[in-house]
Amino acid sequence: MPAIAIIGAQWGDEGKGKATDLLGTRVDYVVKFNGGNNAGHTVVITDASGHTEKYALHLLPSGILTPGCTPVIGNGVVVDLAVLFEELEALEQRGVDVSRLRISANAHVIADYNRTLDKVTERFLGSRRIGTTGRGIGPTYADKMNRIGLRIQDIFDEKILTQKVEGVLDLKNQVLTKIYNRRAATVEATVEELLAFADRLRPMVCDTGLLLNEALDRGETVLLEAGQATLLDVDHGTYPFVTSSSATAGGACTGSGIPPRRLDQVIGIVKAYTTRVGEGPFPTELFDEFGAHLSKVGAEFGVTTGRPRRCGWYDAVIARYAARVNGVSDFVLTKLDVLTGLDQVPVCVAYDVNGVRHDEMPVNQSDFHHAVPIYEYLPGWWEDISHARTFEELPANAQAYVKAVEALSGARISAVGVGPSRDATIAIHDLI
């Protein structure tokens, strides 16, 4: 049985949670392998009686909502422990069994000083800000790379934890007090905050790399769920307006401990249009009534931050890039229903950069910043498609849109989302 990676193919918010949840009933483990509580996703579940429940998840893998599935927070994740237990408690209050959650002993912990530094650094950058969520994600990853980070396993050894916090605060307090004129963090307060979680955390922590490889040896299926998306990847995204981790298929291996040879399939999630949150270039961004339409009908506000998302037309150049970087085998096209009611729907097929056509992503960031989209215009549709459950039930123009996007994007489209609920998805090809 396979290890499968689910990857965002744009700038995030494509609907990875829904896709993961759809596959969750057919897999044994769902693994979050990168990011932290800086990117949320919404899962809408409708039961047999028609009752709908909406869950907003920020740090937890969406597999936590699937009975019998083991959710895993991998070593590539950075964990805010207060947020973790807030989410767990909220789910427990709603009757969700969270006892199967497993957390890597090697995952890094977001400390109080990381959150403070994230916020003050963004303010200091002013117009050059990155647009972070201010939750300490970037500084925690920086500490990891600088080899001064705190890991989950450190919380179970008070002496080691204290020594590490003392060492890192010798540096961080210099920055906080002398550069940003902020109050110094204290060793005692930081250690006390983290130790308070030790007893509740201990039963969840294990060698998750070993756990997952043994599961694959037994023939079980492991689903690897990305936080953020390809264009936010620290190496392959629109740097520097990116996240601080590897959100591509390569990151699925390093962030989980599963070797590349065990990764059988890569599913790319792509919206029927494009959105992004935060700063940075966005060639198809709309500032007119069509952008307002996509924002309103698509309810384009961040799950974690509440920030309005920037909206634009579908960008096939980005989709082709994501297909190439990740080795996408299948796309899931989400939120097709949001395009209902438009006379025509533009699709970006290439860029014009200073009079030169680019059919692929420009290698130079300055060129991408100045890219002007070249559009093809497809006929729209007015019929309500939210109840369609087969491809043939879609209006002819909606079918034509899906086929055109597929031809432009570098991989087959195997499923189409036509609404927010769990069952509002059209399966074209089997994903597993």
CSV table of C-alpha atoms in Angstrom, one decimal:
chain,number,residue,atom,x,y,z
A,1,MET,CA,0.0,0.0,0.0
A,2,PRO,CA,1.2,3.5,-0.7
A,3,ALA,CA,2.5,6.6,0.9
A,4,ILE,CA,0.6,9.5,-0.7
A,5,ALA,CA,1.5,13.2,-0.5
A,6,ILE,CA,-1.2,15.9,-0.7
A,7,ILE,CA,0.3,19.2,-1.8
A,8,GLY,CA,-1.1,22.7,-2.3
A,9,ALA,CA,-0.4,23.7,-5.9
A,10,GLN,CA,-0.8,27.5,-5.5
A,11,TRP,CA,-0.3,29.9,-2.6
A,12,GLY,CA,-2.3,27.8,-0.1
A,13,ASP,CA,-6.0,27.7,0.9
A,14,GLU,CA,-6.8,25.4,-2.0
A,15,GLY,CA,-8.8,23.0,0.1
A,16,LYS,CA,-6.2,20.4,1.1
A,17,GLY,CA,-8.1,19.7,4.3
A,18,LYS,CA,-11.2,18.6,2.4
A,19,ALA,CA,-9.2,16.4,0.1
A,20,THR,CA,-7.3,14.9,3.0
A,21,ASP,CA,-10.6,14.3,4.8
A,22,LEU,CA,-12.1,12.6,1.7
A,23,LEU,CA,-9.2,10.2,1.5
A,24,GLY,CA,-9.1,9.8,5.2
A,25,THR,CA,-11.6,7.0,5.3
A,26,ARG,CA,-9.4,5.0,3.0
A,27,VAL,CA,-6.1,5.5,4.8
A,28,ASP,CA,-4.6,4.5,8.1
A,29,TYR,CA,-2.4,7.4,9.0
A,30,VAL,CA,-2.6,11.2,8.1
A,31,VAL,CA,0.6,13.1,8.7
A,32,LYS,CA,1.2,16.8,8.9
A,33,PHE,CA,4.9,17.2,7.9
A,34,ASN,CA,5.6,20.9,7.8
A,35,GLY,CA,4.4,24.3,9.1
A,36,GLY,CA,2.6,25.1,12.3
A,37,ASN,CA,-0.5,26.9,13.4
A,38,ASN,CA,0.1,29.6,10.7
A,39,ALA,CA,-2.2,27.9,8.1
A,40,GLY,CA,-5.6,26.5,8.9
A,41,HIS,CA,-8.1,24.5,6.9
A,42,THR,CA,-11.9,24.0,7.3
A,43,VAL,CA,-13.5,20.6,7.0
A,44,VAL,CA,-17.3,20.5,6.7
A,45,ILE,CA,-18.9,17.2,7.5
A,46,THR,CA,-22.6,16.3,6.8
A,47,ASP,CA,-24.0,13.2,8.4
A,48,ALA,CA,-26.6,10.8,7.1
A,49,SER,CA,-29.4,12.9,8.6
A,50,GLY,CA,-28.2,16.0,6.8
A,51,HIS,CA,-26.8,17.7,9.9
A,52,THR,CA,-23.6,19.7,9.1
A,53,GLU,CA,-20.6,20.3,11.3
A,54,LYS,CA,-17.8,22.7,10.5
A,55,TYR,CA,-14.3,22.2,11.9
A,56,ALA,CA,-11.6,24.8,11.7
A,57,LEU,CA,-8.2,23.1,12.2
A,58,HIS,CA,-4.9,25.1,12.6
A,59,LEU,CA,-2.2,22.7,13.8
A,60,LEU,CA,-3.8,19.3,13.9
A,61,PRO,CA,-3.9,17.0,10.8
A,62,SER,CA,-7.4,16.7,9.3
A,63,GLY,CA,-7.3,13.0,9.8
A,64,ILE,CA,-8.1,13.6,13.5
A,65,LEU,CA,-11.7,13.8,12.4
A,66,THR,CA,-11.7,10.3,10.8
A,67,PRO,CA,-12.6,7.4,13.1
A,68,GLY,CA,-9.9,4.7,13.1
A,69,CYS,CA,-7.3,6.9,11.4
A,70,THR,CA,-4.1,7.8,13.3
A,71,PRO,CA,-3.2,11.5,13.0
A,72,VAL,CA,0.5,12.3,13.2
A,73,ILE,CA,2.4,15.6,13.7
A,74,GLY,CA,5.7,14.9,12.0
A,75,ASN,CA,9.2,16.1,12.8
A,76,GLY,CA,9.0,18.8,10.2
A,77,VAL,CA,6.3,20.7,12.1
A,78,VAL,CA,6.8,23.5,14.7
A,79,VAL,CA,4.4,23.2,17.6
A,80,ASP,CA,2.8,25.8,19.7
A,81,LEU,CA,1.8,23.7,22.7
A,82,ALA,CA,-0.9,26.0,23.9
A,83,VAL,CA,-2.6,26.0,20.5
A,84,LEU,CA,-2.3,22.2,20.3
A,85,PHE,CA,-4.1,21.6,23.6
A,86,GLU,CA,-6.7,24.3,22.8
A,87,GLU,CA,-7.6,22.5,19.6
A,88,LEU,CA,-7.6,19.1,21.3
A,89,GLU,CA,-9.9,20.3,24.1
A,90,ALA,CA,-12.3,22.0,21.6
A,91,LEU,CA,-12.6,18.8,19.6
A,92,GLU,CA,-13.1,16.6,22.7
A,93,GLN,CA,-15.9,18.9,23.7
A,94,ARG,CA,-17.6,18.2,20.4
A,95,GLY,CA,-17.2,14.5,20.9
A,96,VAL,CA,-14.2,13.8,18.7
A,97,ASP,CA,-11.8,11.1,19.8
A,98,VAL,CA,-8.3,12.6,19.9
A,99,SER,CA,-6.6,9.7,21.7
A,100,ARG,CA,-4.9,8.4,18.6
A,101,LEU,CA,-2.8,11.5,18.0
A,102,ARG,CA,1.0,10.9,17.8
A,103,ILE,CA,3.6,13.6,17.8
A,104,SER,CA,7.3,13.4,16.8
A,105,ALA,CA,9.8,13.7,19.6
A,106,ASN,CA,11.9,15.7,17.1
A,107,ALA,CA,9.3,18.3,16.2
A,108,HIS,CA,10.4,21.8,17.3
A,109,VAL,CA,8.5,23.9,19.9
A,110,ILE,CA,7.5,27.5,19.5
A,111,ALA,CA,8.6,29.4,22.6
A,112,ASP,CA,7.3,32.7,23.8
A,113,TYR,CA,10.3,34.7,22.6
A,114,ASN,CA,9.8,33.3,19.0
A,115,ARG,CA,6.3,34.8,18.9
A,116,THR,CA,7.5,38.1,20.2
A,117,LEU,CA,10.3,38.3,17.7
A,118,ASP,CA,8.0,37.4,14.8
A,119,LYS,CA,5.7,40.3,15.6
A,120,VAL,CA,8.3,43.0,16.3
A,121,THR,CA,10.4,42.0,13.2
A,122,GLU,CA,7.4,42.5,10.9
A,123,ARG,CA,6.7,45.9,12.4
A,124,PHE,CA,10.3,46.8,12.0
A,125,LEU,CA,10.3,45.9,8.3
A,126,GLY,CA,7.4,48.2,7.6
A,127,SER,CA,6.7,48.3,3.9
A,128,ARG,CA,9.2,45.5,3.3
A,129,ARG,CA,7.3,43.1,5.6
A,130,ILE,CA,6.7,39.5,4.5
A,131,GLY,CA,3.2,39.3,5.7
A,132,THR,CA,3.7,36.6,8.4
A,133,THR,CA,0.9,35.5,10.8
A,134,GLY,CA,3.0,36.6,13.8
A,135,ARG,CA,2.8,33.2,15.4
A,136,GLY,CA,6.5,32.6,15.8
A,137,ILE,CA,6.8,30.1,12.9
A,138,GLY,CA,9.7,31.7,11.0
A,139,PRO,CA,11.8,32.4,14.1
A,140,THR,CA,11.3,28.9,15.3
A,141,TYR,CA,12.5,27.4,12.0
A,142,ALA,CA,15.4,29.9,12.1
A,143,ASP,CA,16.4,28.5,15.5
A,144,LYS,CA,16.2,25.0,14.1
A,145,MET,CA,18.6,25.8,11.3
A,146,ASN,CA,20.8,27.7,13.7
A,147,ARG,CA,20.8,24.6,16.0
A,148,ILE,CA,19.5,26.5,19.0
A,149,GLY,CA,15.9,25.2,18.8
A,150,LEU,CA,13.9,23.5,21.4
A,151,ARG,CA,12.4,20.1,20.6
A,152,ILE,CA,9.4,18.2,22.0
A,153,GLN,CA,11.7,15.7,23.6
A,154,ASP,CA,13.5,18.4,25.5
A,155,ILE,CA,10.4,19.1,27.6
A,156,PHE,CA,10.7,15.8,29.3
A,157,ASP,CA,14.2,16.7,30.7
A,158,GLU,CA,14.0,19.8,32.8
A,159,LYS,CA,17.8,20.1,33.1
A,160,ILE,CA,18.4,19.9,29.4
A,161,LEU,CA,15.4,22.3,28.7
A,162,THR,CA,16.8,24.9,31.1
A,163,GLN,CA,20.3,24.7,29.7
A,164,LYS,CA,18.9,25.2,26.2
A,165,VAL,CA,16.7,28.1,27.1
A,166,GLU,CA,19.5,29.8,29.0
A,167,GLY,CA,21.7,29.5,25.9
A,168,VAL,CA,19.2,30.8,23.4
A,169,LEU,CA,18.1,33.7,25.6
A,170,ASP,CA,21.6,34.9,25.9
A,171,LEU,CA,21.3,35.7,22.2
A,172,LYS,CA,17.6,36.5,21.9
A,173,ASN,CA,17.5,39.0,24.8
A,174,GLN,CA,20.3,41.0,23.2
A,175,VAL,CA,18.1,41.4,20.1
A,176,LEU,CA,14.9,42.0,22.0
A,177,THR,CA,16.3,44.7,24.3
A,178,LYS,CA,19.0,46.4,22.3
A,179,ILE,CA,17.5,46.3,18.8
A,180,TYR,CA,13.8,46.3,19.4
A,181,ASN,CA,13.7,48.0,22.8
A,182,ARG,CA,11.5,45.2,24.2
A,183,ARG,CA,11.4,43.5,27.6
A,184,ALA,CA,13.8,40.6,28.0
A,185,ALA,CA,12.3,37.1,28.2
A,186,THR,CA,13.2,35.2,31.3
A,187,VAL,CA,14.5,31.6,31.5
A,188,GLU,CA,12.2,30.8,34.4
A,189,ALA,CA,9.0,31.9,32.6
A,190,THR,CA,9.8,30.1,29.4
A,191,VAL,CA,10.8,26.9,31.1
A,192,GLU,CA,7.7,27.0,33.4
A,193,GLU,CA,5.4,27.5,30.4
A,194,LEU,CA,6.8,24.6,28.5
A,195,LEU,CA,7.0,22.2,31.4
A,196,ALA,CA,3.4,22.7,32.2
A,197,PHE,CA,2.5,20.6,29.1
A,198,ALA,CA,4.9,17.7,29.8
A,199,ASP,CA,2.5,15.3,31.5
A,200,ARG,CA,-0.3,15.7,29.0
A,201,LEU,CA,2.1,15.6,26.1
A,202,ARG,CA,4.1,12.5,27.1
A,203,PRO,CA,1.6,9.8,26.0
A,204,MET,CA,1.4,11.3,22.5
A,205,VAL,CA,5.1,11.5,21.7
A,206,CYS,CA,7.0,8.8,19.9
A,207,ASP,CA,9.5,8.0,17.1
A,208,THR,CA,7.0,8.9,14.3
A,209,GLY,CA,9.4,8.0,11.5
A,210,LEU,CA,9.7,4.5,12.8
A,211,LEU,CA,5.9,4.3,13.4
A,212,LEU,CA,5.1,5.3,9.8
A,213,ASN,CA,7.7,3.1,8.1
A,214,GLU,CA,6.5,0.1,10.1
A,215,ALA,CA,2.9,0.9,9.1
A,216,LEU,CA,4.0,0.9,5.4
A,217,ASP,CA,5.8,-2.4,6.0
A,218,ARG,CA,2.5,-3.9,7.2
A,219,GLY,CA,0.8,-2.7,4.0
A,220,GLU,CA,-1.1,0.2,5.6
A,221,THR,CA,-1.6,3.5,3.8
A,222,VAL,CA,0.0,6.8,4.9
A,223,LEU,CA,-1.3,10.1,3.7
A,224,LEU,CA,1.2,13.1,4.0
A,225,GLU,CA,-0.6,16.4,4.3
A,226,ALA,CA,1.2,19.7,3.5
A,227,GLY,CA,0.7,22.9,5.3
A,228,GLN,CA,0.9,26.0,3.0
A,229,ALA,CA,1.6,25.3,-0.6
A,230,THR,CA,4.2,25.1,-3.5
A,231,LEU,CA,4.4,28.8,-4.1
A,232,LEU,CA,5.1,29.4,-0.4
A,233,ASP,CA,7.8,26.7,-0.2
A,234,VAL,CA,11.0,28.2,1.2
A,235,ASP,CA,13.1,26.9,-1.8
A,236,HIS,CA,10.6,26.7,-4.6
A,237,GLY,CA,8.1,29.5,-3.8
A,238,THR,CA,8.0,33.2,-4.5
A,239,TYR,CA,10.9,34.0,-2.1
A,240,PRO,CA,11.2,36.0,0.1
A,241,PHE,CA,7.3,36.1,0.3
A,242,VAL,CA,7.2,32.4,1.5
A,243,THR,CA,6.8,30.3,4.6
A,244,SER,CA,9.9,29.0,6.4
A,245,SER,CA,9.5,25.3,5.6
A,246,SER,CA,9.3,22.8,2.7
A,247,ALA,CA,5.7,22.6,1.6
A,248,THR,CA,6.5,20.5,-1.5
A,249,ALA,CA,6.6,16.7,-2.0
A,250,GLY,CA,10.3,16.7,-1.1
A,251,GLY,CA,9.4,18.2,2.2
A,252,ALA,CA,6.9,15.3,2.8
A,253,CYS,CA,9.9,13.0,3.1
A,254,THR,CA,12.1,15.1,5.2
A,255,GLY,CA,9.3,16.2,7.5
A,256,SER,CA,8.0,12.7,8.2
A,257,GLY,CA,10.9,10.4,8.1
A,258,ILE,CA,9.5,8.4,5.1
A,259,PRO,CA,12.2,7.9,2.4
A,260,PRO,CA,11.5,9.1,-1.2
A,261,ARG,CA,11.3,5.6,-2.6
A,262,ARG,CA,8.2,4.9,-0.5
A,263,LEU,CA,6.2,7.9,-1.9
A,264,ASP,CA,3.9,6.4,-4.5
A,265,GLN,CA,1.6,9.3,-5.4
A,266,VAL,CA,1.5,13.1,-5.3
A,267,ILE,CA,-1.9,14.7,-5.3
A,268,GLY,CA,-1.9,18.5,-6.1
A,269,ILE,CA,-4.8,20.6,-4.8
A,270,VAL,CA,-5.7,23.6,-7.0
A,271,LYS,CA,-8.5,26.0,-6.9
A,272,ALA,CA,-10.6,26.8,-10.0
A,273,TYR,CA,-9.2,30.3,-9.5
A,274,THR,CA,-6.2,31.6,-7.5
A,275,THR,CA,-5.8,33.2,-4.0
A,276,ARG,CA,-3.0,34.2,-1.7
A,277,VAL,CA,-2.6,35.8,1.7
A,278,GLY,CA,0.2,38.1,2.7
A,279,GLU,CA,2.6,40.1,0.6
A,280,GLY,CA,4.3,39.2,-2.7
A,281,PRO,CA,3.7,39.1,-6.5
A,282,PHE,CA,0.5,37.7,-7.9
A,283,PRO,CA,0.2,38.1,-11.7
A,284,THR,CA,-3.6,37.3,-12.0
A,285,GLU,CA,-4.7,39.4,-9.0
A,286,LEU,CA,-8.0,41.2,-9.5
A,287,PHE,CA,-8.9,44.6,-8.1
A,288,ASP,CA,-12.3,44.9,-9.8
A,289,GLU,CA,-15.8,43.6,-9.4
A,290,PHE,CA,-14.7,40.1,-10.5
A,291,GLY,CA,-12.2,40.0,-7.6
A,292,ALA,CA,-15.0,41.0,-5.3
A,293,HIS,CA,-17.2,38.3,-6.7
A,294,LEU,CA,-14.6,35.6,-6.1
A,295,SER,CA,-13.9,36.9,-2.6
A,296,LYS,CA,-17.6,37.1,-1.6
A,297,VAL,CA,-18.9,33.9,-3.2
A,298,GLY,CA,-15.8,31.9,-2.2
A,299,ALA,CA,-15.8,33.2,1.4
A,300,GLU,CA,-12.1,34.0,0.9
A,301,PHE,CA,-10.9,34.8,4.4
A,302,GLY,CA,-8.1,33.0,6.2
A,303,VAL,CA,-9.1,30.2,8.6
A,304,THR,CA,-6.3,31.1,11.0
A,305,THR,CA,-5.9,34.8,10.6
A,306,GLY,CA,-9.3,36.0,9.3
A,307,ARG,CA,-7.4,38.1,6.8
A,308,PRO,CA,-9.1,38.6,3.4
A,309,ARG,CA,-7.4,36.6,0.7
A,310,ARG,CA,-6.3,38.3,-2.5
A,311,CYS,CA,-8.2,36.8,-5.5
A,312,GLY,CA,-7.4,36.3,-9.1
A,313,TRP,CA,-8.1,34.0,-12.1
A,314,TYR,CA,-6.7,30.5,-12.6
A,315,ASP,CA,-3.0,30.6,-13.4
A,316,ALA,CA,-2.0,27.6,-15.5
A,317,VAL,CA,1.7,28.6,-15.5
A,318,ILE,CA,1.7,28.2,-11.7
A,319,ALA,CA,-0.1,24.8,-12.0
A,320,ARG,CA,2.4,23.5,-14.5
A,321,TYR,CA,5.2,24.6,-12.2
A,322,ALA,CA,3.7,22.9,-9.2
A,323,ALA,CA,3.2,19.7,-11.3
A,324,ARG,CA,6.8,19.7,-12.3
A,325,VAL,CA,8.3,20.6,-8.9
A,326,ASN,CA,6.2,18.1,-7.0
A,327,GLY,CA,5.8,15.3,-9.6
A,328,VAL,CA,2.0,15.7,-9.3
A,329,SER,CA,0.2,12.6,-10.5
A,330,ASP,CA,-3.3,13.9,-9.9
A,331,PHE,CA,-4.9,17.3,-9.4
A,332,VAL,CA,-8.0,17.9,-7.3
A,333,LEU,CA,-9.7,21.0,-8.7
A,334,THR,CA,-11.7,22.7,-5.9
A,335,LYS,CA,-14.4,25.4,-5.6
A,336,LEU,CA,-15.6,25.2,-9.2
A,337,ASP,CA,-19.0,26.3,-8.0
A,338,VAL,CA,-17.6,29.8,-7.1
A,339,LEU,CA,-17.2,30.5,-10.9
A,340,THR,CA,-21.0,30.0,-11.5
A,341,GLY,CA,-22.7,33.1,-12.8
A,342,LEU,CA,-19.9,34.5,-14.9
A,343,ASP,CA,-20.4,35.1,-18.6
A,344,GLN,CA,-16.8,34.1,-19.4
A,345,VAL,CA,-14.0,32.8,-17.3
A,346,PRO,CA,-10.4,33.9,-18.1
A,347,VAL,CA,-7.5,31.5,-17.6
A,348,CYS,CA,-3.9,32.6,-17.6
A,349,VAL,CA,-1.9,30.5,-20.1
A,350,ALA,CA,1.4,32.4,-20.1
A,351,TYR,CA,3.0,35.7,-19.0
A,352,ASP,CA,4.2,38.7,-20.9
A,353,VAL,CA,7.4,40.1,-19.3
A,354,ASN,CA,8.6,43.2,-21.1
A,355,GLY,CA,7.3,42.0,-24.4
A,356,VAL,CA,8.7,38.4,-24.1
A,357,ARG,CA,6.2,35.5,-23.7
A,358,HIS,CA,6.9,33.1,-20.8
A,359,ASP,CA,5.1,29.8,-20.9
A,360,GLU,CA,6.9,28.6,-17.7
A,361,MET,CA,7.6,30.4,-14.4
A,362,PRO,CA,10.3,33.0,-14.9
A,363,VAL,CA,13.5,32.1,-13.1
A,364,ASN,CA,14.1,35.7,-12.1
A,365,GLN,CA,11.9,37.0,-9.3
A,366,SER,CA,11.9,40.5,-10.8
A,367,ASP,CA,10.5,39.1,-14.0
A,368,PHE,CA,7.8,37.3,-12.1
A,369,HIS,CA,7.0,40.5,-10.2
A,370,HIS,CA,6.5,42.3,-13.6
A,371,ALA,CA,4.7,39.4,-15.3
A,372,VAL,CA,1.4,40.4,-17.1
A,373,PRO,CA,-1.0,37.5,-17.6
A,374,ILE,CA,-1.9,36.3,-21.1
A,375,TYR,CA,-5.5,35.0,-20.9
A,376,GLU,CA,-7.7,32.6,-22.9
A,377,TYR,CA,-11.4,33.2,-22.3
A,378,LEU,CA,-13.7,30.3,-21.7
A,379,PRO,CA,-17.5,30.5,-21.7
A,380,GLY,CA,-19.1,30.6,-18.3
A,381,TRP,CA,-22.3,28.9,-16.9
A,382,TRP,CA,-25.2,29.9,-14.8
A,383,GLU,CA,-26.6,26.6,-13.6
A,384,ASP,CA,-26.2,25.6,-9.9
A,385,ILE,CA,-23.6,22.8,-9.9
A,386,SER,CA,-23.5,22.3,-6.1
A,387,HIS,CA,-25.6,19.1,-6.3
A,388,ALA,CA,-23.7,17.5,-9.2
A,389,ARG,CA,-22.0,14.2,-8.2
A,390,THR,CA,-20.9,13.0,-11.6
A,391,PHE,CA,-18.9,14.8,-14.3
A,392,GLU,CA,-21.8,14.3,-16.7
A,393,GLU,CA,-24.1,16.2,-14.4
A,394,LEU,CA,-22.0,19.4,-14.8
A,395,PRO,CA,-23.2,21.9,-17.5
A,396,ALA,CA,-21.4,21.6,-20.8
A,397,ASN,CA,-19.4,24.8,-20.3
A,398,ALA,CA,-18.3,23.7,-16.8
A,399,GLN,CA,-17.1,20.4,-18.2
A,400,ALA,CA,-15.2,22.3,-20.9
A,401,TYR,CA,-13.6,24.5,-18.3
A,402,VAL,CA,-12.3,21.5,-16.4
A,403,LYS,CA,-11.0,19.9,-19.5
A,404,ALA,CA,-9.3,23.0,-20.7
A,405,VAL,CA,-7.6,23.6,-17.3
A,406,GLU,CA,-6.5,19.9,-17.2
A,407,ALA,CA,-4.9,20.3,-20.7
A,408,LEU,CA,-3.0,23.3,-19.5
A,409,SER,CA,-1.9,22.2,-16.0
A,410,GLY,CA,0.5,19.3,-16.5
A,411,ALA,CA,-1.4,16.4,-14.8
A,412,ARG,CA,-4.9,14.9,-15.0
A,413,ILE,CA,-7.7,16.2,-12.9
A,414,SER,CA,-9.1,13.3,-10.9
A,415,ALA,CA,-11.7,15.1,-8.7
A,416,VAL,CA,-13.7,18.3,-8.8
A,417,GLY,CA,-15.0,20.2,-5.7
A,418,VAL,CA,-18.5,21.8,-6.2
A,419,GLY,CA,-19.2,22.9,-2.7
A,420,PRO,CA,-17.8,23.0,0.9
A,421,SER,CA,-19.3,19.8,2.3
A,422,ARG,CA,-17.5,16.5,2.5
A,423,ASP,CA,-19.7,14.9,-0.2
A,424,ALA,CA,-19.7,17.8,-2.6
A,425,THR,CA,-17.0,16.3,-4.8
A,426,ILE,CA,-17.1,14.7,-8.2
A,427,ALA,CA,-14.7,11.8,-8.6
A,428,ILE,CA,-13.4,11.4,-12.2
A,429,HIS,CA,-10.6,9.0,-11.5
A,430,ASP,CA,-9.7,6.9,-8.4
A,431,LEU,CA,-7.2,8.7,-6.2
A,432,ILE,CA,-6.0,5.5,-4.4
